[in-house]
Coordinates of C-alpha atoms in Angstrom, one line a residue:
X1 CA 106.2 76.0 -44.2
X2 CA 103.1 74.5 -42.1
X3 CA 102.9 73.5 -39.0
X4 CA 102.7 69.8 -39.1
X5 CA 100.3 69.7 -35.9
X6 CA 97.6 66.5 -35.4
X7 CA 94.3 68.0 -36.0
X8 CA 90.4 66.1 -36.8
X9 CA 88.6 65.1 -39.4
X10 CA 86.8 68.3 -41.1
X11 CA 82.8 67.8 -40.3
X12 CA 80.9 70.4 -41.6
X13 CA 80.5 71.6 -44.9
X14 CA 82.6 75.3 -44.5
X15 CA 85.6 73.2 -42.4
X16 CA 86.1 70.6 -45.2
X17 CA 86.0 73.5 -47.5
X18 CA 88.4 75.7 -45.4
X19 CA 90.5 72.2 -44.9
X20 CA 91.2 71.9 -48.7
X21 CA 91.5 75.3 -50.1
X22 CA 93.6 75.4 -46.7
X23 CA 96.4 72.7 -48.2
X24 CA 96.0 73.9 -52.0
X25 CA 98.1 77.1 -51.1
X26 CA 101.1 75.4 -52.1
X27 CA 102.7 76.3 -55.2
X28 CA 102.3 72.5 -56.7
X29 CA 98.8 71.6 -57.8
X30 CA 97.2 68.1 -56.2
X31 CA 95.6 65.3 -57.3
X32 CA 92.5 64.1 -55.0
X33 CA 94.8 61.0 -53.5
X34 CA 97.1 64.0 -52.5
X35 CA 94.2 65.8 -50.9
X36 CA 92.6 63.4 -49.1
X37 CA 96.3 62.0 -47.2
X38 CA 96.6 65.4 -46.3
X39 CA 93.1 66.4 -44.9
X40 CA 91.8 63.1 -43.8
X41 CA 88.7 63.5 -45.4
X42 CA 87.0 60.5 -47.1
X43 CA 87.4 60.1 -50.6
X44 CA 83.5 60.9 -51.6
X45 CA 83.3 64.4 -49.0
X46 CA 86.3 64.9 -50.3
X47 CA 85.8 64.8 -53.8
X48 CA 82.3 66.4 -53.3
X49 CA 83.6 68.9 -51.9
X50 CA 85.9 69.5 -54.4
X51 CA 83.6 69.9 -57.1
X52 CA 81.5 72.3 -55.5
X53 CA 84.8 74.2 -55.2
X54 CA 84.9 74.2 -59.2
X55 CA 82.0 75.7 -59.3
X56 CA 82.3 78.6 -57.5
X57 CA 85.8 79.1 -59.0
X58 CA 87.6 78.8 -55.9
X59 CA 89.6 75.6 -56.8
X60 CA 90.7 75.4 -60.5
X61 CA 90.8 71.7 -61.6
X62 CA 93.4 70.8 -64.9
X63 CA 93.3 67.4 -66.1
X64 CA 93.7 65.3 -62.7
X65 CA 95.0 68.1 -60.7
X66 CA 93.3 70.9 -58.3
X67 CA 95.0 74.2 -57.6
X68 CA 93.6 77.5 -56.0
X69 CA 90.9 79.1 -58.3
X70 CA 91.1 82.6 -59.6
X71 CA 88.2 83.3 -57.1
X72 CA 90.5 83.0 -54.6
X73 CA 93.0 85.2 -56.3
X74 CA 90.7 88.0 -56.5
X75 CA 89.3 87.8 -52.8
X76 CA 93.3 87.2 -51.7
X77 CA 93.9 90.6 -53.7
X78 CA 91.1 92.6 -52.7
X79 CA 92.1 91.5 -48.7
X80 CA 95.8 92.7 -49.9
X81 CA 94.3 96.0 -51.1
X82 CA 92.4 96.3 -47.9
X83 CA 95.1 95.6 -45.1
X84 CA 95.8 98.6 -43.1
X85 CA 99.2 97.6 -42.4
X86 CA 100.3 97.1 -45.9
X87 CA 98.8 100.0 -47.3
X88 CA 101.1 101.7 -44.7
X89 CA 104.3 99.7 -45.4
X90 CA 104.2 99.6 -49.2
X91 CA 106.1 102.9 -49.4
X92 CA 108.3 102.2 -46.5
X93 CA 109.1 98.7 -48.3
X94 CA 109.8 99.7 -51.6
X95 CA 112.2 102.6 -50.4
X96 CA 114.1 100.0 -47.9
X97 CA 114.4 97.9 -51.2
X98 CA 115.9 100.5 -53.2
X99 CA 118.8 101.6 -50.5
X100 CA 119.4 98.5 -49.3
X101 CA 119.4 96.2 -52.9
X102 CA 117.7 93.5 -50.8
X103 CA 114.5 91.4 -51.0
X104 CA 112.2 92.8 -48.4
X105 CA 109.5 91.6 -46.7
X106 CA 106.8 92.0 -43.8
X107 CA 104.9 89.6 -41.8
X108 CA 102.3 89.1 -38.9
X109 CA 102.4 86.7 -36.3
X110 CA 99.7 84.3 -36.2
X111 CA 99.8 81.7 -33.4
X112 CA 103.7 80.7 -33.2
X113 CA 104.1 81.3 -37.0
X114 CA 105.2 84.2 -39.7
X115 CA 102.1 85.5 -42.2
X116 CA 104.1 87.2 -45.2
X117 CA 102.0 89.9 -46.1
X118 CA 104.4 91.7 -49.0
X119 CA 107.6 90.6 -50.5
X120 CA 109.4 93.4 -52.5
X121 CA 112.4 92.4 -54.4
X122 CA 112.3 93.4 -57.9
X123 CA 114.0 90.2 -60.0
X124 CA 115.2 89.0 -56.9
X125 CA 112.5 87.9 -56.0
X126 CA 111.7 84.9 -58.1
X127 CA 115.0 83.1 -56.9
X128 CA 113.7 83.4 -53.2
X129 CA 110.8 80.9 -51.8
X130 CA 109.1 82.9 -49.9
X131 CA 105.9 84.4 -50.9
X132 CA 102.9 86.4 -50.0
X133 CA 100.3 84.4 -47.9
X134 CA 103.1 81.7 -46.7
X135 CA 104.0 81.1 -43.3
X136 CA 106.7 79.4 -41.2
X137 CA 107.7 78.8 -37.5
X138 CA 108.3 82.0 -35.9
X139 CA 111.1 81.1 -33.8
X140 CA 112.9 79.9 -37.0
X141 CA 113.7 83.3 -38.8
X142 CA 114.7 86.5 -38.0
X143 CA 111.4 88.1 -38.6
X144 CA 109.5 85.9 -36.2
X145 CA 112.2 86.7 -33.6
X146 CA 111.5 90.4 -34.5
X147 CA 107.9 89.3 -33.8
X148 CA 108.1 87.3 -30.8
X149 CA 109.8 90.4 -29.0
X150 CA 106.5 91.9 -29.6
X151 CA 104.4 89.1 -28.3
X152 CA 103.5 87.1 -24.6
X153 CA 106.2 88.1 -22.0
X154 CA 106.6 84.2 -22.3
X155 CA 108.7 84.6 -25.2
X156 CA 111.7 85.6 -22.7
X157 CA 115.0 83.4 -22.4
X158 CA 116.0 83.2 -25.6
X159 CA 119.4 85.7 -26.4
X160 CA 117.5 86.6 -30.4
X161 CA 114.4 87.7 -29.1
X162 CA 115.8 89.3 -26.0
X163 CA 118.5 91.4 -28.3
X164 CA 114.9 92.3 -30.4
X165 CA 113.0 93.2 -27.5
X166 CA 116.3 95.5 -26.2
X167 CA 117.7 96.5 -29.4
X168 CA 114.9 96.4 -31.8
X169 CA 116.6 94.4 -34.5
X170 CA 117.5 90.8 -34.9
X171 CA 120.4 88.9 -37.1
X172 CA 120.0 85.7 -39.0
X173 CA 123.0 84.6 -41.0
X174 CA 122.9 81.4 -43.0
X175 CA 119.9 79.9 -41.4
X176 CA 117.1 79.7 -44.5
X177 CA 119.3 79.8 -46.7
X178 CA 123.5 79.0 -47.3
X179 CA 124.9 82.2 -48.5
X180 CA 122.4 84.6 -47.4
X181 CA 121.4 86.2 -44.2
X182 CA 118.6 88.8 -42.9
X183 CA 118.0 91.6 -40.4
X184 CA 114.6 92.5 -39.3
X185 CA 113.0 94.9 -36.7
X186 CA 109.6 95.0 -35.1
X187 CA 107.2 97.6 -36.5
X188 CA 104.8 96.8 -33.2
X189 CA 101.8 95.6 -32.1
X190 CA 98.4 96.3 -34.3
X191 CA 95.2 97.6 -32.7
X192 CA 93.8 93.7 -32.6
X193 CA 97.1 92.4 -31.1
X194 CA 98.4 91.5 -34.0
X195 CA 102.6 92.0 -33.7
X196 CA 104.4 93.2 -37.0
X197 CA 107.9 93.4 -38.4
X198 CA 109.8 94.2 -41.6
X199 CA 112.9 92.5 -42.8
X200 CA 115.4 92.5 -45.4
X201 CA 117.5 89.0 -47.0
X202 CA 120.3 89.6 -49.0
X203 CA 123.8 88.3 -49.2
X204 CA 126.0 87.6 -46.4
X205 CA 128.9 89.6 -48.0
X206 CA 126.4 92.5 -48.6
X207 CA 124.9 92.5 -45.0
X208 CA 127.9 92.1 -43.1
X209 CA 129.5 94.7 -45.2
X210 CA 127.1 97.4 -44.9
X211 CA 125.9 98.3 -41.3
X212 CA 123.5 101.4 -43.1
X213 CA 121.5 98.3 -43.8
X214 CA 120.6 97.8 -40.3
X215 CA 119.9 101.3 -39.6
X216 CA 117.6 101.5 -42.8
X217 CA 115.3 98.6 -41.6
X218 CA 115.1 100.1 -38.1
X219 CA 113.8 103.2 -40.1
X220 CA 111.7 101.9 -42.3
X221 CA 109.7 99.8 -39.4
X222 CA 109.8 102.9 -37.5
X223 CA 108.3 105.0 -40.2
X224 CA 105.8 102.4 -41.0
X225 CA 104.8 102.6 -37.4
X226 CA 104.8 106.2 -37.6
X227 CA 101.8 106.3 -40.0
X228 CA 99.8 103.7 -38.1
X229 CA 100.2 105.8 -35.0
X230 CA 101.3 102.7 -33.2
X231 CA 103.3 102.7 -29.7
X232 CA 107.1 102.4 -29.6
X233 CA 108.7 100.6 -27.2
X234 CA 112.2 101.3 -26.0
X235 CA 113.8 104.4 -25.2
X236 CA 114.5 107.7 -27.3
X237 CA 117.9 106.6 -28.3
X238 CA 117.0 104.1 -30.0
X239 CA 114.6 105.5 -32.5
X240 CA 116.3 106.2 -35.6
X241 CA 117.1 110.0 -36.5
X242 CA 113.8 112.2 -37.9
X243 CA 116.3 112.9 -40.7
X244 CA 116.6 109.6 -42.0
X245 CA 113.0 109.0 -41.4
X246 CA 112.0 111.9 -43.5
X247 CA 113.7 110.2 -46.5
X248 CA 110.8 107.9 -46.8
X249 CA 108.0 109.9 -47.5
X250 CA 104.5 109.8 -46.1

């Protein structure tokens, strides 16, 4: 979900670009009406710009309707294939799907809100909205708590992100979604600042009834971390056993 913060009129050529392709990553097409309420460009820039779009194949237009162009789709995949921290957490992911029968994902913080960077889940996956390139307010998941331990010391006060910061883990039950709840853990900080966590969803009943599941993110974000050489926080107790870690693989 997007932040919903007041922002100016696009000026220059590459902002009204950026401000269109910018609300096309939505799953539903638009119309240019629908485009132009939600940039605030003028009709003409905006449906100039829109064309111009078209022809570089990074907008795809289908009767009266624009959606993201399979320009975009390739550069989006090639940036995938090219992120450090993914490469590193694909393995981590897919085993922390298999043991734990959960959707998993991982995510970046970027400003005050989650980047999903990979969502594993097998055929769970298509009944779960979340997707890879969406984002939503940090301090309204578990895996933006996760990644709000990691971030400013301003992010202090609150019991979720204090519990991540001490604990390394953070509990969300019922909050995206009735039925379902999710446990994530910080991976850490990136090179450039950048904070990162990993985080399974699954059934209430499932993750209340099997405490291994909270063990087996902890591990996985501390394996992931492991083969991006990044620094732990937190004492030695609270690193998960080298023999649960060696389950994952390099």
């Amino acid at each position: 979900m997007r932040s919903q913060n007041t922002r100016e009129t696009p000026t220059g050529v590459m902002q009204r670009a950026a401000s269109i392709l910018d609300v096309l990553d939505g799953a539903e097409p638009m119309n240019l009406s629908q485009i132009v309420a939600a940039t605030g460009l003028p009709l003409s820039s905006a449906h100039r710009a829109l064309e111009q779009l078209v022809g570089l194949r990074w907008v795809h237009r289908h009767g009266k309707k624009y959606q993201l162009g399979m320009r975009i789709i390739e550069l989006g995949s090639a940036a995938s294939q090219q992120n450090a921290l993914r490469r590193a957490a694909l393995p981590s992911l897919h085993w922390l799907h298999r043991v734990t029968g959960c959707i998993v994902h991982l995510g970046v913080l970027d400003g005050d809100e989650v980047v999903y960077l990979e969502k594993v889940g097998g055929e769970l996956v298509a009944g779960i909205r979340s997707r890879v390139g969406s984002r939503m307010r940090a301090e309204t998941s578990a895996i933006g708590k996760a990644l709000l331990a990691l971030d400013r010391p301003a992010h202090t006060g609150s019991p979720d992100i204090d519990r991540a910061r001490e604990l390394r883990v953070v509990y969300e039950h019922e909050r995206c979604m009735k039925g379902f709840s999710c446990v994530a853990a910080p991976i850490g900080t990136m090179g450039h600042g950048e904070p990162a966590a990993v985080s399974v969803f699954g059934s209430v009943a499932k993750i209340r009834a099997d405490q291994r599941i909270h063990l087996s993110v902890q591990t996985a974000a501390a394996e992931i971390g492991r083969r991006l050489d990044l620094p732990r926080s937190g004492t030695a107790q609270q690193r998960p056993a080298r023999s649960r870690q060696s389950r994952l693989g390099a």
